[in-house]
């Protein structure tokens, strides 16, 4: 029996065992992981359901150590404290999620939260990610410093390097948390450029949180910075002022 025949049989068995529309985590594929369709030539075939990419995204978040934070942070529990900057930031994040499918394939399809430590940048990035994933839109989480270190460790092995970097460069949506955190090396610049440039050339969205200002991002590397700024145009949120640091003033 071929792999396709085996998958088709599994789909049919799932349907026959559950004929009365029970609850599925993914109603589109009925938790089989595959969707049956008819090709232009009239043949029956299958494709992987989008829920599989979402499951992989959640696994990566768990491996990164953000899973507990991921499950607790949403738009509803983001406290703006009636501070205008935070009210605007929250509104930007919600609107970005609501308009995502309309802008996904455009040049300005990304969003960035930059500035003050402890102002909730990661919270909003996670809230967007959770909301997108609830719609079966896969978001890969990239803890910047850890990911860059791991990629540099496999630089001399082309197979491992491609595997690591393609995870981030080719994801439908990439969330880079703490972008440019730590000491910068020439290898960092090359790796970031490869990821950002691929996504820029292929209109693949970015969600970015960073303590750096736009000037600092441009100083890091103008080619990288200018691409990010263009992708995030209209959705760049600057947060300034120690009073925004909830760790100090909660």
PDB file of C-alpha atoms in Angstrom:
ATOM      1  CA  UNK A   1       0.000   0.000   0.000  1.00  0.00           C
ATOM      2  CA  UNK A   2       1.415   3.429  -0.954  1.00  0.00           C
ATOM      3  CA  UNK A   3       1.691   6.350   1.439  1.00  0.00           C
ATOM      4  CA  UNK A   4      -1.150   8.158  -0.348  1.00  0.00           C
ATOM      5  CA  UNK A   5      -3.426   5.091  -0.145  1.00  0.00           C
ATOM      6  CA  UNK A   6      -2.635   4.694   3.547  1.00  0.00           C
ATOM      7  CA  UNK A   7      -3.477   8.347   4.239  1.00  0.00           C
ATOM      8  CA  UNK A   8      -6.736   8.153   2.278  1.00  0.00           C
ATOM      9  CA  UNK A   9      -7.735   5.040   4.204  1.00  0.00           C
ATOM     10  CA  UNK A  10      -7.031   6.775   7.517  1.00  0.00           C
ATOM     11  CA  UNK A  11      -9.183   9.752   6.502  1.00  0.00           C
ATOM     12  CA  UNK A  12     -12.076   7.458   5.477  1.00  0.00           C
ATOM     13  CA  UNK A  13     -11.801   5.456   8.701  1.00  0.00           C
ATOM     14  CA  UNK A  14     -11.931   8.653  10.729  1.00  0.00           C
ATOM     15  CA  UNK A  15     -15.068   9.771   8.914  1.00  0.00           C
ATOM     16  CA  UNK A  16     -16.790   6.377   9.271  1.00  0.00           C
ATOM     17  CA  UNK A  17     -15.977   6.075  12.979  1.00  0.00           C
ATOM     18  CA  UNK A  18     -17.174   9.617  13.678  1.00  0.00           C
ATOM     19  CA  UNK A  19     -20.126  10.179  11.332  1.00  0.00           C
ATOM     20  CA  UNK A  20     -22.098  12.538  13.601  1.00  0.00           C
ATOM     21  CA  UNK A  21     -19.801  15.569  13.595  1.00  0.00           C
ATOM     22  CA  UNK A  22     -18.077  15.191  16.989  1.00  0.00           C
ATOM     23  CA  UNK A  23     -15.748  17.852  18.364  1.00  0.00           C
ATOM     24  CA  UNK A  24     -12.417  18.049  16.581  1.00  0.00           C
ATOM     25  CA  UNK A  25      -9.396  20.172  17.410  1.00  0.00           C
ATOM     26  CA  UNK A  26      -9.269  20.854  13.674  1.00  0.00           C
ATOM     27  CA  UNK A  27     -12.660  20.447  11.966  1.00  0.00           C
ATOM     28  CA  UNK A  28     -11.063  21.029   8.554  1.00  0.00           C
ATOM     29  CA  UNK A  29      -9.055  17.765   8.576  1.00  0.00           C
ATOM     30  CA  UNK A  30     -10.941  16.054  11.441  1.00  0.00           C
ATOM     31  CA  UNK A  31      -7.642  15.631  13.292  1.00  0.00           C
ATOM     32  CA  UNK A  32      -6.142  13.385  10.605  1.00  0.00           C
ATOM     33  CA  UNK A  33      -3.546  15.992   9.636  1.00  0.00           C
ATOM     34  CA  UNK A  34      -4.466  15.703   5.947  1.00  0.00           C
ATOM     35  CA  UNK A  35      -7.144  17.053   3.621  1.00  0.00           C
ATOM     36  CA  UNK A  36      -8.487  15.090   0.655  1.00  0.00           C
ATOM     37  CA  UNK A  37      -9.012  16.961  -2.621  1.00  0.00           C
ATOM     38  CA  UNK A  38      -9.491  16.338  -6.334  1.00  0.00           C
ATOM     39  CA  UNK A  39      -6.732  17.498  -8.693  1.00  0.00           C
ATOM     40  CA  UNK A  40      -7.337  19.325 -11.986  1.00  0.00           C
ATOM     41  CA  UNK A  41      -6.826  15.963 -13.709  1.00  0.00           C
ATOM     42  CA  UNK A  42      -9.649  14.430 -11.658  1.00  0.00           C
ATOM     43  CA  UNK A  43      -7.437  12.336  -9.382  1.00  0.00           C
ATOM     44  CA  UNK A  44      -8.011  12.100  -5.635  1.00  0.00           C
ATOM     45  CA  UNK A  45      -5.034  13.289  -3.632  1.00  0.00           C
ATOM     46  CA  UNK A  46      -4.222  14.667  -0.180  1.00  0.00           C
ATOM     47  CA  UNK A  47      -2.353  17.639   1.225  1.00  0.00           C
ATOM     48  CA  UNK A  48      -1.120  18.395   4.714  1.00  0.00           C
ATOM     49  CA  UNK A  49      -3.565  20.476   6.719  1.00  0.00           C
ATOM     50  CA  UNK A  50      -2.473  23.914   7.921  1.00  0.00           C
ATOM     51  CA  UNK A  51      -3.098  22.755  11.502  1.00  0.00           C
ATOM     52  CA  UNK A  52       0.101  20.698  11.318  1.00  0.00           C
ATOM     53  CA  UNK A  53       2.231  23.818  10.936  1.00  0.00           C
ATOM     54  CA  UNK A  54       0.429  25.357  13.914  1.00  0.00           C
ATOM     55  CA  UNK A  55       1.174  22.264  16.020  1.00  0.00           C
ATOM     56  CA  UNK A  56       4.836  22.506  15.055  1.00  0.00           C
ATOM     57  CA  UNK A  57       4.804  26.196  16.004  1.00  0.00           C
ATOM     58  CA  UNK A  58       3.411  25.382  19.449  1.00  0.00           C
ATOM     59  CA  UNK A  59       6.057  22.701  19.942  1.00  0.00           C
ATOM     60  CA  UNK A  60       8.801  25.201  19.099  1.00  0.00           C
ATOM     61  CA  UNK A  61       7.356  27.668  21.590  1.00  0.00           C
ATOM     62  CA  UNK A  62       7.335  24.980  24.255  1.00  0.00           C
ATOM     63  CA  UNK A  63      10.952  24.130  23.472  1.00  0.00           C
ATOM     64  CA  UNK A  64      11.873  27.810  23.737  1.00  0.00           C
ATOM     65  CA  UNK A  65      10.477  27.981  27.264  1.00  0.00           C
ATOM     66  CA  UNK A  66       7.761  30.492  26.403  1.00  0.00           C
ATOM     67  CA  UNK A  67       4.868  28.020  26.544  1.00  0.00           C
ATOM     68  CA  UNK A  68       3.623  29.111  29.981  1.00  0.00           C
ATOM     69  CA  UNK A  69       3.893  32.755  29.003  1.00  0.00           C
ATOM     70  CA  UNK A  70       2.336  31.968  25.625  1.00  0.00           C
ATOM     71  CA  UNK A  71      -0.771  30.499  27.236  1.00  0.00           C
ATOM     72  CA  UNK A  72      -1.295  33.370  29.660  1.00  0.00           C
ATOM     73  CA  UNK A  73      -0.840  36.437  27.478  1.00  0.00           C
ATOM     74  CA  UNK A  74      -3.649  37.754  25.299  1.00  0.00           C
ATOM     75  CA  UNK A  75      -5.175  41.048  24.267  1.00  0.00           C
ATOM     76  CA  UNK A  76      -7.758  40.967  27.060  1.00  0.00           C
ATOM     77  CA  UNK A  77      -5.251  40.823  29.907  1.00  0.00           C
ATOM     78  CA  UNK A  78      -2.864  43.435  28.496  1.00  0.00           C
ATOM     79  CA  UNK A  79      -3.175  46.253  31.034  1.00  0.00           C
ATOM     80  CA  UNK A  80      -2.798  49.671  29.398  1.00  0.00           C
ATOM     81  CA  UNK A  81      -3.071  51.437  32.798  1.00  0.00           C
ATOM     82  CA  UNK A  82      -4.836  54.182  30.828  1.00  0.00           C
ATOM     83  CA  UNK A  83      -1.443  55.268  29.483  1.00  0.00           C
ATOM     84  CA  UNK A  84      -1.879  56.672  25.945  1.00  0.00           C
ATOM     85  CA  UNK A  85       1.252  54.950  24.571  1.00  0.00           C
ATOM     86  CA  UNK A  86       0.059  51.545  25.762  1.00  0.00           C
ATOM     87  CA  UNK A  87      -3.503  52.148  24.565  1.00  0.00           C
ATOM     88  CA  UNK A  88      -2.152  52.907  21.078  1.00  0.00           C
ATOM     89  CA  UNK A  89       0.170  49.879  21.185  1.00  0.00           C
ATOM     90  CA  UNK A  90      -2.685  47.542  22.120  1.00  0.00           C
ATOM     91  CA  UNK A  91      -4.935  49.019  19.414  1.00  0.00           C
ATOM     92  CA  UNK A  92      -2.174  48.583  16.821  1.00  0.00           C
ATOM     93  CA  UNK A  93      -1.686  44.948  17.819  1.00  0.00           C
ATOM     94  CA  UNK A  94      -5.413  44.132  17.646  1.00  0.00           C
ATOM     95  CA  UNK A  95      -5.855  45.899  14.306  1.00  0.00           C
ATOM     96  CA  UNK A  96      -2.845  44.083  12.878  1.00  0.00           C
ATOM     97  CA  UNK A  97      -4.415  40.743  13.772  1.00  0.00           C
ATOM     98  CA  UNK A  98      -7.805  41.733  12.367  1.00  0.00           C
ATOM     99  CA  UNK A  99      -6.309  42.971   9.091  1.00  0.00           C
ATOM    100  CA  UNK A 100      -3.655  40.265   8.740  1.00  0.00           C
ATOM    101  CA  UNK A 101      -5.193  38.314   5.869  1.00  0.00           C
ATOM    102  CA  UNK A 102      -5.730  41.531   3.899  1.00  0.00           C
ATOM    103  CA  UNK A 103      -2.105  42.665   4.247  1.00  0.00           C
ATOM    104  CA  UNK A 104      -0.239  39.330   4.412  1.00  0.00           C
ATOM    105  CA  UNK A 105       0.853  39.379   0.770  1.00  0.00           C
ATOM    106  CA  UNK A 106       1.680  43.105   0.685  1.00  0.00           C
ATOM    107  CA  UNK A 107       5.003  44.854   1.224  1.00  0.00           C
ATOM    108  CA  UNK A 108       3.886  46.439   4.538  1.00  0.00           C
ATOM    109  CA  UNK A 109       2.726  43.212   6.207  1.00  0.00           C
ATOM    110  CA  UNK A 110       4.709  43.297   9.469  1.00  0.00           C
ATOM    111  CA  UNK A 111       4.632  44.918  12.910  1.00  0.00           C
ATOM    112  CA  UNK A 112       7.332  46.000  15.381  1.00  0.00           C
ATOM    113  CA  UNK A 113       7.236  47.019  19.037  1.00  0.00           C
ATOM    114  CA  UNK A 114      10.402  48.817  20.097  1.00  0.00           C
ATOM    115  CA  UNK A 115      11.773  50.722  23.052  1.00  0.00           C
ATOM    116  CA  UNK A 116      11.211  50.678  26.803  1.00  0.00           C
ATOM    117  CA  UNK A 117      12.136  47.560  28.781  1.00  0.00           C
ATOM    118  CA  UNK A 118       9.171  45.983  30.585  1.00  0.00           C
ATOM    119  CA  UNK A 119       6.504  47.861  28.630  1.00  0.00           C
ATOM    120  CA  UNK A 120       4.707  44.747  27.385  1.00  0.00           C
ATOM    121  CA  UNK A 121       6.263  44.355  23.937  1.00  0.00           C
ATOM    122  CA  UNK A 122       6.584  40.577  24.273  1.00  0.00           C
ATOM    123  CA  UNK A 123       3.054  40.358  25.697  1.00  0.00           C
ATOM    124  CA  UNK A 124       1.630  42.018  22.578  1.00  0.00           C
ATOM    125  CA  UNK A 125       3.801  39.928  20.251  1.00  0.00           C
ATOM    126  CA  UNK A 126       2.612  36.746  21.962  1.00  0.00           C
ATOM    127  CA  UNK A 127      -1.014  37.954  21.906  1.00  0.00           C
ATOM    128  CA  UNK A 128      -0.831  38.473  18.133  1.00  0.00           C
ATOM    129  CA  UNK A 129       0.818  35.063  17.706  1.00  0.00           C
ATOM    130  CA  UNK A 130      -1.850  33.314  19.795  1.00  0.00           C
ATOM    131  CA  UNK A 131      -4.641  35.013  17.881  1.00  0.00           C
ATOM    132  CA  UNK A 132      -3.164  34.115  14.488  1.00  0.00           C
ATOM    133  CA  UNK A 133      -2.582  30.509  15.547  1.00  0.00           C
ATOM    134  CA  UNK A 134      -6.201  30.278  16.720  1.00  0.00           C
ATOM    135  CA  UNK A 135      -7.036  30.829  13.027  1.00  0.00           C
ATOM    136  CA  UNK A 136      -4.628  28.056  11.947  1.00  0.00           C
ATOM    137  CA  UNK A 137      -1.987  30.571  10.823  1.00  0.00           C
ATOM    138  CA  UNK A 138       1.382  29.186  11.898  1.00  0.00           C
ATOM    139  CA  UNK A 139       3.737  31.531  13.751  1.00  0.00           C
ATOM    140  CA  UNK A 140       7.310  30.470  14.455  1.00  0.00           C
ATOM    141  CA  UNK A 141       8.752  31.957  17.634  1.00  0.00           C
ATOM    142  CA  UNK A 142      12.404  33.008  17.515  1.00  0.00           C
ATOM    143  CA  UNK A 143      14.053  33.871  20.831  1.00  0.00           C
ATOM    144  CA  UNK A 144      16.683  36.021  19.142  1.00  0.00           C
ATOM    145  CA  UNK A 145      19.816  35.453  21.241  1.00  0.00           C
ATOM    146  CA  UNK A 146      19.261  31.707  21.702  1.00  0.00           C
ATOM    147  CA  UNK A 147      18.386  31.143  18.049  1.00  0.00           C
ATOM    148  CA  UNK A 148      21.390  33.075  16.718  1.00  0.00           C
ATOM    149  CA  UNK A 149      23.726  31.156  19.039  1.00  0.00           C
ATOM    150  CA  UNK A 150      22.288  27.833  17.886  1.00  0.00           C
ATOM    151  CA  UNK A 151      22.591  28.769  14.207  1.00  0.00           C
ATOM    152  CA  UNK A 152      26.225  29.841  14.666  1.00  0.00           C
ATOM    153  CA  UNK A 153      27.016  26.474  16.223  1.00  0.00           C
ATOM    154  CA  UNK A 154      26.125  24.702  12.951  1.00  0.00           C
ATOM    155  CA  UNK A 155      27.671  27.180  10.510  1.00  0.00           C
ATOM    156  CA  UNK A 156      30.215  24.650   9.220  1.00  0.00           C
ATOM    157  CA  UNK A 157      27.593  21.979   8.526  1.00  0.00           C
ATOM    158  CA  UNK A 158      25.589  23.083   5.489  1.00  0.00           C
ATOM    159  CA  UNK A 159      22.751  20.591   6.082  1.00  0.00           C
ATOM    160  CA  UNK A 160      22.208  21.525   9.730  1.00  0.00           C
ATOM    161  CA  UNK A 161      22.651  25.211   8.924  1.00  0.00           C
ATOM    162  CA  UNK A 162      19.981  25.110   6.207  1.00  0.00           C
ATOM    163  CA  UNK A 163      17.624  23.222   8.533  1.00  0.00           C
ATOM    164  CA  UNK A 164      18.034  25.770  11.309  1.00  0.00           C
ATOM    165  CA  UNK A 165      17.862  28.930   9.238  1.00  0.00           C
ATOM    166  CA  UNK A 166      15.039  27.795   6.937  1.00  0.00           C
ATOM    167  CA  UNK A 167      12.837  27.254  10.007  1.00  0.00           C
ATOM    168  CA  UNK A 168      12.903  31.020  10.491  1.00  0.00           C
ATOM    169  CA  UNK A 169      13.349  32.339   6.961  1.00  0.00           C
ATOM    170  CA  UNK A 170      10.532  30.293   5.407  1.00  0.00           C
ATOM    171  CA  UNK A 171       7.897  30.344   8.180  1.00  0.00           C
ATOM    172  CA  UNK A 172       4.539  31.785   7.217  1.00  0.00           C
ATOM    173  CA  UNK A 173       4.874  34.271  10.093  1.00  0.00           C
ATOM    174  CA  UNK A 174       8.030  34.804  12.159  1.00  0.00           C
ATOM    175  CA  UNK A 175       7.978  36.378  15.617  1.00  0.00           C
ATOM    176  CA  UNK A 176      11.456  37.609  16.629  1.00  0.00           C
ATOM    177  CA  UNK A 177      11.528  38.353  20.353  1.00  0.00           C
ATOM    178  CA  UNK A 178      14.249  40.578  21.860  1.00  0.00           C
ATOM    179  CA  UNK A 179      15.673  41.377  18.429  1.00  0.00           C
ATOM    180  CA  UNK A 180      19.389  42.414  18.576  1.00  0.00           C
ATOM    181  CA  UNK A 181      19.714  41.499  22.247  1.00  0.00           C
ATOM    182  CA  UNK A 182      23.330  41.046  23.349  1.00  0.00           C
ATOM    183  CA  UNK A 183      26.697  41.640  21.718  1.00  0.00           C
ATOM    184  CA  UNK A 184      26.639  41.791  17.917  1.00  0.00           C
ATOM    185  CA  UNK A 185      29.164  39.963  15.737  1.00  0.00           C
ATOM    186  CA  UNK A 186      29.715  39.858  11.985  1.00  0.00           C
ATOM    187  CA  UNK A 187      28.196  36.364  11.972  1.00  0.00           C
ATOM    188  CA  UNK A 188      25.052  37.794  13.601  1.00  0.00           C
ATOM    189  CA  UNK A 189      24.719  40.354  10.808  1.00  0.00           C
ATOM    190  CA  UNK A 190      25.092  37.706   8.097  1.00  0.00           C
ATOM    191  CA  UNK A 191      22.537  35.369   9.686  1.00  0.00           C
ATOM    192  CA  UNK A 192      19.968  38.108  10.310  1.00  0.00           C
ATOM    193  CA  UNK A 193      20.409  39.444   6.795  1.00  0.00           C
ATOM    194  CA  UNK A 194      19.787  36.001   5.292  1.00  0.00           C
ATOM    195  CA  UNK A 195      16.576  35.567   7.296  1.00  0.00           C
ATOM    196  CA  UNK A 196      15.236  39.099   6.834  1.00  0.00           C
ATOM    197  CA  UNK A 197      16.163  39.388   3.172  1.00  0.00           C
ATOM    198  CA  UNK A 198      14.467  36.081   2.294  1.00  0.00           C
ATOM    199  CA  UNK A 199      11.317  37.193   4.060  1.00  0.00           C
ATOM    200  CA  UNK A 200      11.487  40.645   2.472  1.00  0.00           C
ATOM    201  CA  UNK A 201      11.871  39.206  -1.033  1.00  0.00           C
ATOM    202  CA  UNK A 202       8.995  36.755  -0.498  1.00  0.00           C
ATOM    203  CA  UNK A 203       6.566  39.032   1.386  1.00  0.00           C
ATOM    204  CA  UNK A 204       6.635  36.875   4.520  1.00  0.00           C
ATOM    205  CA  UNK A 205       5.448  38.792   7.625  1.00  0.00           C
ATOM    206  CA  UNK A 206       7.513  39.593  10.708  1.00  0.00           C
ATOM    207  CA  UNK A 207       6.436  40.345  14.249  1.00  0.00           C
ATOM    208  CA  UNK A 208       9.315  41.968  16.139  1.00  0.00           C
ATOM    209  CA  UNK A 209       9.856  43.075  19.720  1.00  0.00           C
ATOM    210  CA  UNK A 210      13.086  44.884  20.562  1.00  0.00           C
ATOM    211  CA  UNK A 211      14.582  47.284  23.051  1.00  0.00           C
ATOM    212  CA  UNK A 212      16.434  48.996  20.194  1.00  0.00           C
ATOM    213  CA  UNK A 213      15.353  52.236  18.558  1.00  0.00           C
ATOM    214  CA  UNK A 214      14.986  52.590  14.792  1.00  0.00           C
ATOM    215  CA  UNK A 215      18.308  54.467  14.677  1.00  0.00           C
ATOM    216  CA  UNK A 216      20.035  51.604  16.497  1.00  0.00           C
ATOM    217  CA  UNK A 217      18.529  49.046  14.111  1.00  0.00           C
ATOM    218  CA  UNK A 218      19.769  51.063  11.122  1.00  0.00           C
ATOM    219  CA  UNK A 219      23.203  51.375  12.761  1.00  0.00           C
ATOM    220  CA  UNK A 220      23.313  47.590  13.261  1.00  0.00           C
ATOM    221  CA  UNK A 221      23.034  47.207   9.491  1.00  0.00           C
ATOM    222  CA  UNK A 222      21.376  49.629   7.088  1.00  0.00           C
ATOM    223  CA  UNK A 223      20.351  46.935   4.585  1.00  0.00           C
ATOM    224  CA  UNK A 224      18.621  44.918   7.308  1.00  0.00           C
ATOM    225  CA  UNK A 225      17.143  47.932   9.081  1.00  0.00           C
ATOM    226  CA  UNK A 226      15.713  49.534   5.967  1.00  0.00           C
ATOM    227  CA  UNK A 227      14.026  46.280   4.934  1.00  0.00           C
ATOM    228  CA  UNK A 228      12.451  45.813   8.360  1.00  0.00           C
ATOM    229  CA  UNK A 229      11.254  49.423   8.517  1.00  0.00           C
ATOM    230  CA  UNK A 230       9.680  49.136   5.064  1.00  0.00           C
ATOM    231  CA  UNK A 231       7.951  45.867   5.993  1.00  0.00           C
ATOM    232  CA  UNK A 232       6.620  47.366   9.239  1.00  0.00           C
ATOM    233  CA  UNK A 233       5.644  50.771   7.817  1.00  0.00           C
ATOM    234  CA  UNK A 234       2.406  51.895   9.434  1.00  0.00           C
ATOM    235  CA  UNK A 235       2.844  49.384  12.262  1.00  0.00           C
ATOM    236  CA  UNK A 236       5.939  50.594  14.127  1.00  0.00           C
ATOM    237  CA  UNK A 237       5.160  51.179  17.804  1.00  0.00           C
ATOM    238  CA  UNK A 238       7.653  53.276  19.823  1.00  0.00           C
ATOM    239  CA  UNK A 239       7.372  52.906  23.598  1.00  0.00           C
ATOM    240  CA  UNK A 240       9.380  55.411  25.637  1.00  0.00           C
ATOM    241  CA  UNK A 241       9.575  56.252  29.336  1.00  0.00           C
ATOM    242  CA  UNK A 242      10.474  54.316  32.481  1.00  0.00           C
ATOM    243  CA  UNK A 243       6.905  54.755  33.745  1.00  0.00           C
ATOM    244  CA  UNK A 244       5.932  52.089  31.177  1.00  0.00           C
ATOM    245  CA  UNK A 245       8.102  49.464  32.863  1.00  0.00           C
ATOM    246  CA  UNK A 246       5.546  47.303  34.678  1.00  0.00           C
ATOM    247  CA  UNK A 247       8.379  45.488  36.476  1.00  0.00           C
ATOM    248  CA  UNK A 248       9.214  48.700  38.293  1.00  0.00           C
ATOM    249  CA  UNK A 249       5.811  50.352  38.575  1.00  0.00           C
ATOM    250  CA  UNK A 250       3.235  47.561  38.683  1.00  0.00           C
TER     251      UNK A 250
END
